[in-house]
Short mmCIF file of C-alpha atoms in Angstrom, two decimals:
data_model
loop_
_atom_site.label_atom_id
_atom_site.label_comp_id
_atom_site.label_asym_id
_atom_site.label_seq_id
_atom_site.Cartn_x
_atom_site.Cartn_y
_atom_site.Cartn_z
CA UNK M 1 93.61 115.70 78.69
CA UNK M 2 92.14 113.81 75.81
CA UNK M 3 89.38 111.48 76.08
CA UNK M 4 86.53 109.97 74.55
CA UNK M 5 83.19 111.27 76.27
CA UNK M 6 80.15 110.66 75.63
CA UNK M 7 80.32 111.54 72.01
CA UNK M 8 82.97 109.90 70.05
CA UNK M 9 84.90 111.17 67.03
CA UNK M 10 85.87 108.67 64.75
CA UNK M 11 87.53 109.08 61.29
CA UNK M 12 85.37 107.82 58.59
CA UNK M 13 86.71 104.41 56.82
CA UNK M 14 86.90 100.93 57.57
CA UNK M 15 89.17 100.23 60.85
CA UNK M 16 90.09 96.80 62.05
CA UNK M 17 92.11 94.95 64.70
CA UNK M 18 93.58 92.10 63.17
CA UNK M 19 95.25 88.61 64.94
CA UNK M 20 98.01 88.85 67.22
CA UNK M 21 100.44 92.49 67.09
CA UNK M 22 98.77 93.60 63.79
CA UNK M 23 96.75 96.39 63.87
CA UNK M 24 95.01 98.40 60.74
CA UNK M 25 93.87 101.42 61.00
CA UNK M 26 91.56 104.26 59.29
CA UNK M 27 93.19 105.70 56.45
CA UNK M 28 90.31 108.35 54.90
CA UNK M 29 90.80 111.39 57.68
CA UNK M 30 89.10 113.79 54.91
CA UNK M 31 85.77 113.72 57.35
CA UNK M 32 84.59 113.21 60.66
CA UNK M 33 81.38 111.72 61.87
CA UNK M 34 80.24 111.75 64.97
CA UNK M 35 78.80 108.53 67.03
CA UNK M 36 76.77 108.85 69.93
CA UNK M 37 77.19 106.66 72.88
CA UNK M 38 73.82 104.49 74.07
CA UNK M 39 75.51 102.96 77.03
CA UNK M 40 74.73 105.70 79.77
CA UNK M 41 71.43 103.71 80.90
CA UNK M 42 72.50 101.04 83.20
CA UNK M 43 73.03 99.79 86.54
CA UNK M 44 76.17 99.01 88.38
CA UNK M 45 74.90 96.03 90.05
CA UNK M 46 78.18 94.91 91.31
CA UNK M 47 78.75 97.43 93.32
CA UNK M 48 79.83 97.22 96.92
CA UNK M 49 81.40 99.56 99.55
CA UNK M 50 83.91 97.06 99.66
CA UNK M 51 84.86 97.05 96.67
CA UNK M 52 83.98 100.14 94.72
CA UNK M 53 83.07 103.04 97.30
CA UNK M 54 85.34 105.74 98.10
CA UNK M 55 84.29 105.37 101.63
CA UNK M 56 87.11 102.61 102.20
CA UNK M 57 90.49 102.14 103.20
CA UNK M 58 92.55 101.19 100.42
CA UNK M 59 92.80 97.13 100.41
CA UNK M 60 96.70 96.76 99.77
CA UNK M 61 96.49 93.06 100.91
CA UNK M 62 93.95 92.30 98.44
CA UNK M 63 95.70 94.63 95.51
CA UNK M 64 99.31 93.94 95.74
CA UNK M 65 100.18 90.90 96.71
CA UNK M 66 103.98 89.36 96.85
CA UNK M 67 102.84 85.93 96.69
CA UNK M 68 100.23 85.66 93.93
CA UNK M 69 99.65 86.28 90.27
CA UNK M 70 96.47 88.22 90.04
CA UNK M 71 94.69 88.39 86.82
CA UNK M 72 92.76 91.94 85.05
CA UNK M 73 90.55 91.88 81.96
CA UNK M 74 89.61 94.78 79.92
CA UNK M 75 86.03 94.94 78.00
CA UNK M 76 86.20 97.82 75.93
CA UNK M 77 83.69 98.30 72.66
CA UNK M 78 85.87 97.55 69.12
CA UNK M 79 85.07 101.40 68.20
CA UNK M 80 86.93 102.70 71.47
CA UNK M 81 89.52 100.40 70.80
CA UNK M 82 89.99 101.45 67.54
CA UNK M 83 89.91 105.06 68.45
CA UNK M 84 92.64 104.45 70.68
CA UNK M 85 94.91 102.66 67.59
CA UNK M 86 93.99 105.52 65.67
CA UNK M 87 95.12 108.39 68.36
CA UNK M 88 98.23 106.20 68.40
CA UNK M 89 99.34 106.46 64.69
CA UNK M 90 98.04 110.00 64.88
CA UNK M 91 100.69 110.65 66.93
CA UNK M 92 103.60 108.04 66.82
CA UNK M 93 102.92 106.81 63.13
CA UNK M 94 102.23 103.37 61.35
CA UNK M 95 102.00 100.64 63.67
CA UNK M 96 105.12 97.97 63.59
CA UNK M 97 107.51 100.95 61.59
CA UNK M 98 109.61 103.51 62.77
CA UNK M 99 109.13 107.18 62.44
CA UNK M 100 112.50 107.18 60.39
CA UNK M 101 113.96 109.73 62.73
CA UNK M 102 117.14 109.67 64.34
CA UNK M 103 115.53 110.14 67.28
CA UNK M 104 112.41 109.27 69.70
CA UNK M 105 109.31 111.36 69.05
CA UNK M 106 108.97 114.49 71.59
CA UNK M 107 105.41 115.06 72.54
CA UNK M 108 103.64 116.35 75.92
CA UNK M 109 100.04 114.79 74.28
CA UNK M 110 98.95 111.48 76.34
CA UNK M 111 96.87 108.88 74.31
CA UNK M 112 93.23 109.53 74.47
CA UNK M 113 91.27 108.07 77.44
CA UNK M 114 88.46 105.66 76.54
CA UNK M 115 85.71 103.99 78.83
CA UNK M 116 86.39 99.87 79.48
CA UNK M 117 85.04 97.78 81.35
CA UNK M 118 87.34 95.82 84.36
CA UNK M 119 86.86 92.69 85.72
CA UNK M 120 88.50 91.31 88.67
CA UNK M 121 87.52 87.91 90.59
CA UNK M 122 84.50 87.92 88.56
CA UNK M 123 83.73 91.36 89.82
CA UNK M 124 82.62 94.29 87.24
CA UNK M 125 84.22 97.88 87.39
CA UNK M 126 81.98 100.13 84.87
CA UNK M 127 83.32 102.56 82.57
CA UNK M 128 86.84 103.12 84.04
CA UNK M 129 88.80 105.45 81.95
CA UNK M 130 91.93 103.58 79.87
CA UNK M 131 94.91 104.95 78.34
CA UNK M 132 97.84 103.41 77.00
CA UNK M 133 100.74 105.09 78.54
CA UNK M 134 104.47 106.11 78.55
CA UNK M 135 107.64 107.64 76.47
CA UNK M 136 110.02 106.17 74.91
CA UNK M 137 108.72 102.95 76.00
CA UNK M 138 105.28 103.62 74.85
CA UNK M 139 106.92 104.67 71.21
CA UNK M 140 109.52 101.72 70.98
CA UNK M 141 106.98 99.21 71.23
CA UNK M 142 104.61 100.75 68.97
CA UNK M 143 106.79 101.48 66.47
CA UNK M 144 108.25 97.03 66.84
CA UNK M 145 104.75 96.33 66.25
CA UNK M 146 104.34 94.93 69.90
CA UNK M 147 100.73 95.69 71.48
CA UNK M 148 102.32 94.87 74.99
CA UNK M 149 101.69 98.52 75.69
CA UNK M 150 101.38 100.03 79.18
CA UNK M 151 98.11 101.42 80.38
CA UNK M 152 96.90 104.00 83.05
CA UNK M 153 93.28 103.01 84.57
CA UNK M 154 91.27 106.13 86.11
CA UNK M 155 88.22 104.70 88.03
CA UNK M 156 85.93 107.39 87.99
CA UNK M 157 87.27 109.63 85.29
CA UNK M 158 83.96 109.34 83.53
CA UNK M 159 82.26 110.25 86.37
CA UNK M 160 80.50 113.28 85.07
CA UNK M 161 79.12 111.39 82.01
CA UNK M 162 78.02 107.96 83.86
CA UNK M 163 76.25 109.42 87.16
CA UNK M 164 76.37 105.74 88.54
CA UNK M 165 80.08 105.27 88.94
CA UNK M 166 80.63 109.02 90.87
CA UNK M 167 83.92 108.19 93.25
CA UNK M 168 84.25 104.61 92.00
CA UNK M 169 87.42 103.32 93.32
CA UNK M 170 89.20 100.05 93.31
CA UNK M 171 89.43 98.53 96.79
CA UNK M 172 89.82 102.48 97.84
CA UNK M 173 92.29 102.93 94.79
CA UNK M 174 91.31 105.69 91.96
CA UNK M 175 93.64 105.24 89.20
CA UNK M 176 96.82 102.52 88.48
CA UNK M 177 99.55 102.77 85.96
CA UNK M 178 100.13 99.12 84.68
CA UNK M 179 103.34 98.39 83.39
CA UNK M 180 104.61 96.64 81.03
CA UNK M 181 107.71 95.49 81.84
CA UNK M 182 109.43 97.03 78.62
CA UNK M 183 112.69 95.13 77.65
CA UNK M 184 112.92 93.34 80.78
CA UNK M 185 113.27 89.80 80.55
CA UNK M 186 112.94 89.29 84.23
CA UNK M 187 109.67 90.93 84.14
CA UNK M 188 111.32 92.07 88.27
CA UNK M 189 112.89 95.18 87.84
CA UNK M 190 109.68 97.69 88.32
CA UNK M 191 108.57 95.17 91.62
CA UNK M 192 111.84 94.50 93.15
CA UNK M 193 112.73 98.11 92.50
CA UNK M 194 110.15 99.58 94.12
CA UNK M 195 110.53 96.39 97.30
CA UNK M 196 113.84 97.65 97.78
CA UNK M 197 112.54 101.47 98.05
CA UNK M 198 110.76 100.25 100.66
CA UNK M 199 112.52 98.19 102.90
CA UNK M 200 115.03 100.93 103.01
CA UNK M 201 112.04 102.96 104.53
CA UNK M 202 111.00 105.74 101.83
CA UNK M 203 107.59 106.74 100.61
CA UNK M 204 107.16 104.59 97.38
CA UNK M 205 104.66 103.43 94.91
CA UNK M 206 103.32 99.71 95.79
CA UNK M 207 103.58 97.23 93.31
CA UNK M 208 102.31 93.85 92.40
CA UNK M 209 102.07 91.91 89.43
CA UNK M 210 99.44 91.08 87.39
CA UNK M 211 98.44 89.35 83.74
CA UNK M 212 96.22 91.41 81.33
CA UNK M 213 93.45 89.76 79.32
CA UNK M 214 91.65 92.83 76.58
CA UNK M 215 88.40 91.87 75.18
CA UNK M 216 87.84 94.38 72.20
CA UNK M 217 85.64 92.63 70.44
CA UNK M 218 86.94 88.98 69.30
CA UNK M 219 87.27 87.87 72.84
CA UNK M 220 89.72 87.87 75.61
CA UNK M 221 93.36 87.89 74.42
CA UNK M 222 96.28 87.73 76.65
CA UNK M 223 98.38 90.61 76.41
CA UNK M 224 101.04 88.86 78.81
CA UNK M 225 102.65 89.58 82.35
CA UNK M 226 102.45 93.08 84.10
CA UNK M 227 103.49 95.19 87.18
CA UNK M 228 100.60 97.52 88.73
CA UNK M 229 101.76 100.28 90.69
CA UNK M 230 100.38 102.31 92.52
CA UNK M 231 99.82 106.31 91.93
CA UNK M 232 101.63 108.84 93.62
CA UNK M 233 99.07 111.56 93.61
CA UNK M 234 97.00 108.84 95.00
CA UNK M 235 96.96 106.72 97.89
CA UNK M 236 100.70 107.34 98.28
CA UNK M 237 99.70 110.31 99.47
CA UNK M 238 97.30 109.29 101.83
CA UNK M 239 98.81 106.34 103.51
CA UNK M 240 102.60 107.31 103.79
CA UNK M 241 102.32 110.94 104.46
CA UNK M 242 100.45 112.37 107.71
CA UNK M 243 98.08 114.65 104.94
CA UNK M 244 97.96 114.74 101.51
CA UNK M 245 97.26 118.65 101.52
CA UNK M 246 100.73 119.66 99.89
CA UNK M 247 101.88 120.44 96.62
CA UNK M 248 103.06 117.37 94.64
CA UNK M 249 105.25 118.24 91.83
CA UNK M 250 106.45 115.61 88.71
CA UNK M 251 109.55 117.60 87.38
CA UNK M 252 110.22 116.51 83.72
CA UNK M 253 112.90 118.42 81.84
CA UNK M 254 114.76 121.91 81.53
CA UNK M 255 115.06 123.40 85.03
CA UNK M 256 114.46 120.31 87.06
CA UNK M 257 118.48 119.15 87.19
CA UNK M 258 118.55 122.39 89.73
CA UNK M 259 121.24 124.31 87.87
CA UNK M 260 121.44 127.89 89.15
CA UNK M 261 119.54 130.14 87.59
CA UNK M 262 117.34 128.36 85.40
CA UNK M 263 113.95 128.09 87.48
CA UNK M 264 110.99 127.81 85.09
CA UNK M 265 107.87 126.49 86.85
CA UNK M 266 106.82 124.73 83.70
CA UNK M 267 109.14 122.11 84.25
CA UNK M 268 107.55 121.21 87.68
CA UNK M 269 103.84 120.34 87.19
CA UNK M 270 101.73 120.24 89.93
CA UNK M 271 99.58 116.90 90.41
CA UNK M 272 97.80 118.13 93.72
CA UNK M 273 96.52 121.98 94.65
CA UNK M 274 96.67 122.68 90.55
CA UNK M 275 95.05 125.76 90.94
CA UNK M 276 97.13 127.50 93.11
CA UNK M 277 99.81 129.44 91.19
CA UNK M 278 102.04 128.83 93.66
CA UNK M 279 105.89 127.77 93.24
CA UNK M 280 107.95 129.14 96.57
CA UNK M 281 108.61 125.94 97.75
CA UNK M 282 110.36 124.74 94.61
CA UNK M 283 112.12 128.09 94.55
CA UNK M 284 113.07 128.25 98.10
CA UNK M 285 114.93 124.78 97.19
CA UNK M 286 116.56 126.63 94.62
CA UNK M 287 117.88 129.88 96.40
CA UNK M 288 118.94 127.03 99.44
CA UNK M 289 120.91 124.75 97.36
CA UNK M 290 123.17 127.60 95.44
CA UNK M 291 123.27 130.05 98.44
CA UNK M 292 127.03 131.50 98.51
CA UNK M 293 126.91 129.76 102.04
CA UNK M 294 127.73 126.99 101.46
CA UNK M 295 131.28 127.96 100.72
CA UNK M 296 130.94 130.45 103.85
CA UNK M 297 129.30 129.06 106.92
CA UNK M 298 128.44 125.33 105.75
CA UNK M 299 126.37 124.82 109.09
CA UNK M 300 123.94 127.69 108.12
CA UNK M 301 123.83 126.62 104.80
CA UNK M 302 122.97 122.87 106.09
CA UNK M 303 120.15 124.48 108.00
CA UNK M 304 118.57 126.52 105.54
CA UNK M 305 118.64 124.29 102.85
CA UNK M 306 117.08 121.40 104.88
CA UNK M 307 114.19 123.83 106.13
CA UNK M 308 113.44 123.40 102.47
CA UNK M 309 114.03 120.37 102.00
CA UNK M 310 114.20 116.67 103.66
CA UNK M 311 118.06 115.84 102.29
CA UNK M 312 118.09 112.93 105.03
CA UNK M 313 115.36 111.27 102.42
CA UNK M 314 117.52 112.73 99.77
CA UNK M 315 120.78 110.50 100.64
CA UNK M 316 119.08 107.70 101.66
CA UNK M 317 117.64 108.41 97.85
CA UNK M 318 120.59 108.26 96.59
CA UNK M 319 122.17 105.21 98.56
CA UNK M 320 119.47 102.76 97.11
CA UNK M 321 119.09 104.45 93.65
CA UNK M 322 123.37 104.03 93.72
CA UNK M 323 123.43 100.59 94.61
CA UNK M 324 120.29 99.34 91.80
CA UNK M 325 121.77 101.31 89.18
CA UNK M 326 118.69 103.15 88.44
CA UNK M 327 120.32 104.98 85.61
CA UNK M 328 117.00 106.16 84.07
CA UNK M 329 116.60 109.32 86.89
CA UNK M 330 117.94 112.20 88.45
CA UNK M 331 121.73 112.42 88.06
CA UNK M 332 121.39 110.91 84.10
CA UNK M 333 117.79 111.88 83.23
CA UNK M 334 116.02 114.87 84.42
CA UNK M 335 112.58 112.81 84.81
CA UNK M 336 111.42 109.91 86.87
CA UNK M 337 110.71 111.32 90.28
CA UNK M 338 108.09 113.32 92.46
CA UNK M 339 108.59 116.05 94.80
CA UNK M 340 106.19 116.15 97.37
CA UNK M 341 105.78 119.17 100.28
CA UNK M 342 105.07 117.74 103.48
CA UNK M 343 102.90 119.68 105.43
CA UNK M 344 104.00 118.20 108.55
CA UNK M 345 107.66 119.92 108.35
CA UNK M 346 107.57 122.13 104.74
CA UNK M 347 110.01 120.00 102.99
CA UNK M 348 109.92 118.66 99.71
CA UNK M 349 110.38 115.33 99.58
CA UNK M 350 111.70 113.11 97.17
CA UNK M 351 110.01 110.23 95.89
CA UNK M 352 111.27 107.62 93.31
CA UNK M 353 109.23 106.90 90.27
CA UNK M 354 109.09 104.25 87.12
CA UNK M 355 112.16 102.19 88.07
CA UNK M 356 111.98 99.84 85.21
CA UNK M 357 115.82 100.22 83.98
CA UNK M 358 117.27 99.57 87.55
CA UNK M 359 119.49 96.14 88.49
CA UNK M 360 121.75 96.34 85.32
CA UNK M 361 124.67 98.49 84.25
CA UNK M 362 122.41 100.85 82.56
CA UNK M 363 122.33 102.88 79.10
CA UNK M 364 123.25 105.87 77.40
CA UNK M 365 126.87 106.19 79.62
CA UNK M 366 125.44 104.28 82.13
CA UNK M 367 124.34 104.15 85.69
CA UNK M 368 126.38 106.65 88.35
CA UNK M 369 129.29 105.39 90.43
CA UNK M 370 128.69 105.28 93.76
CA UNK M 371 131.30 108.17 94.37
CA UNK M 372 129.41 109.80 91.65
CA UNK M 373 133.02 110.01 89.63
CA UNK M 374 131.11 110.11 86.81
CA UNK M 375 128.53 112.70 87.49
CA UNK M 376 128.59 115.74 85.06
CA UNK M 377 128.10 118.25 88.12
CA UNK M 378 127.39 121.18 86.72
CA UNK M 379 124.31 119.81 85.48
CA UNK M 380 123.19 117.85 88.46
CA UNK M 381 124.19 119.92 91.43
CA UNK M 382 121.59 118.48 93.87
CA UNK M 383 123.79 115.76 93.92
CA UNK M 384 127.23 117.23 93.70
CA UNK M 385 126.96 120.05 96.17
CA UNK M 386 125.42 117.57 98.71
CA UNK M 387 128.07 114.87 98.00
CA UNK M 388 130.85 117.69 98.36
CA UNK M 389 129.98 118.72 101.65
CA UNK M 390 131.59 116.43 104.29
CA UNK M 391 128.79 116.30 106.95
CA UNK M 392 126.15 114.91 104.29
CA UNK M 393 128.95 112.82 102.65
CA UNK M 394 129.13 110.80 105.65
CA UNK M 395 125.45 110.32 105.81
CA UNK M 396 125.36 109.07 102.44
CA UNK M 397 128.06 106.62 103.24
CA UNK M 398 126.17 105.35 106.22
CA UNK M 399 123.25 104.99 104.33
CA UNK M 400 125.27 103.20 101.07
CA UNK M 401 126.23 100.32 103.75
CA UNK M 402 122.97 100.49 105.32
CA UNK M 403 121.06 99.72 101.95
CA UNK M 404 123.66 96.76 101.16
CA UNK M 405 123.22 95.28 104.74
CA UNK M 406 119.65 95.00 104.56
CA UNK M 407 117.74 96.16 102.05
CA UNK M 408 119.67 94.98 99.66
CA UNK M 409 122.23 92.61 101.36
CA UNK M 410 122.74 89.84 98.38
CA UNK M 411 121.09 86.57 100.01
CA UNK M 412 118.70 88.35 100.71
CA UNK M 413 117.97 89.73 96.77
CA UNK M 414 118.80 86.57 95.42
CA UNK M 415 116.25 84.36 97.41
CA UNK M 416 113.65 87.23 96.20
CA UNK M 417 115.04 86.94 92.58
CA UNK M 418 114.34 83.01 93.34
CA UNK M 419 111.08 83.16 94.67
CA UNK M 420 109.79 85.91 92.34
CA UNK M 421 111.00 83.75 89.62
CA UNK M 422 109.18 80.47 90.63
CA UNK M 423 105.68 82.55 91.41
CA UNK M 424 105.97 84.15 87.76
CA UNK M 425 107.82 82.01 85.03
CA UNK M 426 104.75 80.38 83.68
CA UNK M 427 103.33 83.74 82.72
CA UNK M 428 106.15 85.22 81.16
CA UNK M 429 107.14 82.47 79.09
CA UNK M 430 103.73 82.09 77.86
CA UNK M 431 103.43 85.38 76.09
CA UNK M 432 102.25 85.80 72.89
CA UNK M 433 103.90 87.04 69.63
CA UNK M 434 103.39 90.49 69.55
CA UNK M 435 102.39 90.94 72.93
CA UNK M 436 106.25 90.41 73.93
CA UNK M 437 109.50 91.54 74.95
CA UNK M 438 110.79 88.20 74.74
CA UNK M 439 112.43 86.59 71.88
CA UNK M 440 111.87 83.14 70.52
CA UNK M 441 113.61 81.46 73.47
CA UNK M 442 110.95 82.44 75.91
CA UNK M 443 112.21 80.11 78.54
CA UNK M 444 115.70 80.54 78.03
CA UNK M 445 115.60 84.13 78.22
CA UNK M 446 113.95 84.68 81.02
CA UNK M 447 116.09 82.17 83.38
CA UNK M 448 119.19 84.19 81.75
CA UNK M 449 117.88 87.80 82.96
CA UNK M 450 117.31 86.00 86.25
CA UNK M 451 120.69 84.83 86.64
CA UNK M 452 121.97 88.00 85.77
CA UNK M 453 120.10 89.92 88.56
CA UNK M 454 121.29 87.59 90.51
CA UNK M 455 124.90 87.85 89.64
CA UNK M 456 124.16 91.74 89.89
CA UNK M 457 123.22 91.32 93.32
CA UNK M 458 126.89 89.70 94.28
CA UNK M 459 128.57 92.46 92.04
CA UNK M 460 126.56 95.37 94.07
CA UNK M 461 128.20 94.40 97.15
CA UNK M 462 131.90 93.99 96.10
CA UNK M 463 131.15 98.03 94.29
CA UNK M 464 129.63 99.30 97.59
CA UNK M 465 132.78 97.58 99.54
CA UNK M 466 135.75 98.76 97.31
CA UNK M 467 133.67 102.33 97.70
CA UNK M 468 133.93 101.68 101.27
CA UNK M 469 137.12 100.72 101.60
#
């Protein structure tokens, strides 16, 4: 992990942050000088149990809220800041051009972590580690030349260089990622996403939106409307499992579409119990799902694999992620979800993660049919060996008109659409050149991507009963 401590390296040249989007930054790299940090001596005088111990339940009325706008400011020193441009371009190129590659960037390097400042309700937070944050989103809106970037917040990650702020948590939170709601005009999808999760009853990230103010030197400038969610190897942990002692896994890549064969631990990094080299329950999942079984004695095969494995969560999993059109996950992408083993039972669990392309058709061929027609399953036999068995087929049917007969029944979604809409127009359509997704049409815009979730609602339900029919 990269981060500025409590010596800073900074290249030696002029650097500068200049008006709205536009960012310069150091172009003599020929030398490094080191800066040392004077701002270890001082006292965190608005500290509270309440509000910054670890010795708290986590607050989730006061954090995420489904009625309110909240509001975050960053204080962070122009030289952090200006690292943090510079680790950018280091690694994505010139701010505002592309690369000139066909293709996105591939790197497993995350920005650099800097200390900031955080104010909330006129309450300080000291030296809470920032990071900008993402993929492809984090690259695409570089590489516009839009500073509407998404950040992770770590509350005591500088704990070993500031004594004072040792377990410093938010409300009981440690760390956020704050999204920023890349190429969605609705500014909904992460929220409503993750609502939907959860009124179907799965373990899911909280969310809640929130504007972003950074002061990095010239003042406070709005860098628009956000979604924080919450952490899965945080709190999620905590509150929605019985212990948070198991082994939490965020499978990216190569062996994590299952195939046969193909096991490589790499591609499942642990978040929790690091340390212990320690795979079997990821591998157990594996010898379960391609046991010859299956074709054999299906019962046994049912039993073993969910000794392994919670495949009720699974299809319920699937129902919702089917019915949103989260394209950008399992099934399409091998990325975008957690697995997490419960100690309570051994299973790995499945948890959904960064649902910012669901509620539209969806990109690169699109999101999966609900009778997965279109799933390539040789590559994604989770799903297809599930879906081909009739017991769990008829489990994921019950749960596909489940989903659309509550948690997503379309009155329902479209008063939400409605009343998300009213509590967050203002913000959106106030955003700032170069702190935007939004076109010049601000208002326009946004009450078109509303309509179309809302048309995407009604369209759900007439694909979930021609499925069911």
């Amino acid at each position: 992990m990269k981060k500025i401590a409590i010596v800073l390296l900074l290249a030696m040249g002029t650097a500068l942050f200049i008006g709205c989007g536009s960012v310069t930054t150091s172009n003599d790299t020929s030398d490094d000088s080191t800066v040392s940090l004077t701002d270890t001596d001082f006292e965190a005088t608005d500290w509270t149990d309440e509000t910054h111990s670890k010795n708290v339940d986590p607050n989730y009325a006061e954090v995420f809220s489904d009625t309110e706008v909240k509001r975050l400011d960053f204080v962070v020193t122009s030289e952090r800041w200006q690292s943090m441009l510079d680790d950018m371009t280091d690694t994505y190129g010139t701010f505002g051009r592309s690369s000139g590659s066909s293709g996105l960037l591939d790197t497993d390097e995350d920005p650099i972590f800097v200390p900031a400042e955080v104010y909330y309700n006129g309450t300080q937070w000291y030296r809470v580690g920032i990071r900008f944050k993402g993929n492809s989103s984090l690259q695409s809106a570089w590489q516009s030349g839009i500073l509407k970037l998404s950040f992770k917040l770590d509350f005591d990650e500088y704990e070993d260089d500031y004594p004072q702020i040792k377990n410093q948590r938010f409300y009981g939170f440690k760390k956020f990622s704050l999204k920023n709601n890349y190429n969605d005009a609705s500014f909904m999808r992460e929220k409503v996403s993750a609502d939907v999760f959860k009124d179907a009853g799965m373990a899911v990230s909280n969310t809640g939106f929130y504007t972003l103010y950074v002061d990095h030197g010239d003042g406070p400038e709005y860098f628009g409307l956000y979604t924080l969610v919450e952490e899965v190897d945080g709190e999620v942990l905590d509150t929605q499992f019985s212990s948070d002692d198991g082994n939490l896994y965020k499978p990216e890549d190569g062996s994590a579409n299952f195939v046969e064969g193909t096991f490589n631990q790499d591609d499942f990094e642990k978040k929790t119990n690091e340390d212990d080299e320690d795979w079997s329950d990821i591998e157990s999942l594996f010898t379960a799902l391609h046991s010859e079984t299956r074709s054999t004695d299906a019962s046994s095969w049912r039993t073993e694999l969910e000794s392994v494995f919670n495949v009720d969560v699974f299809l319920k999993y699937l129902a919702v992620n089917g019915i949103i059109q989260n394209w950008d996950t399992y099934g399409r992408m091998i990325h975008n979800y957690y697995l997490y083993t419960d100690p309570d039972n051994g299973q790995l669990t499945w948890i959904p993660w960064d649902n910012n392309e669901a509620l539209q058709d969806g990109k690169l061929g699109g999101a999966l049919n609900l009778d997965f027609s279109n799933l390539t399953s040789s590559e994604w036999p989770l799903i297809a060996k599930l879906y081909a068995d009739e017991t769990y087929k008829a489990k994921y049917d019950t749960y596909v008109e489940e989903v659309i007969l509550d948690a997503f029944e379309t009155t329902k979604m479209q008063a939400l659409y409605d009343t998300y809409s009213e509590l967050i127009q203002s913000y959106a359509i106030t955003e700032q050149t170069g702190y935007s997704f939004l076109g010049n049409n601000k208002s326009s815009e946004f009450s078109q991507a509303v309509t179309e979730l809302k048309s995407h609602a009604s369209s759900r339900a007439r694909a979930v009963e021609s499925y069911l029919d």
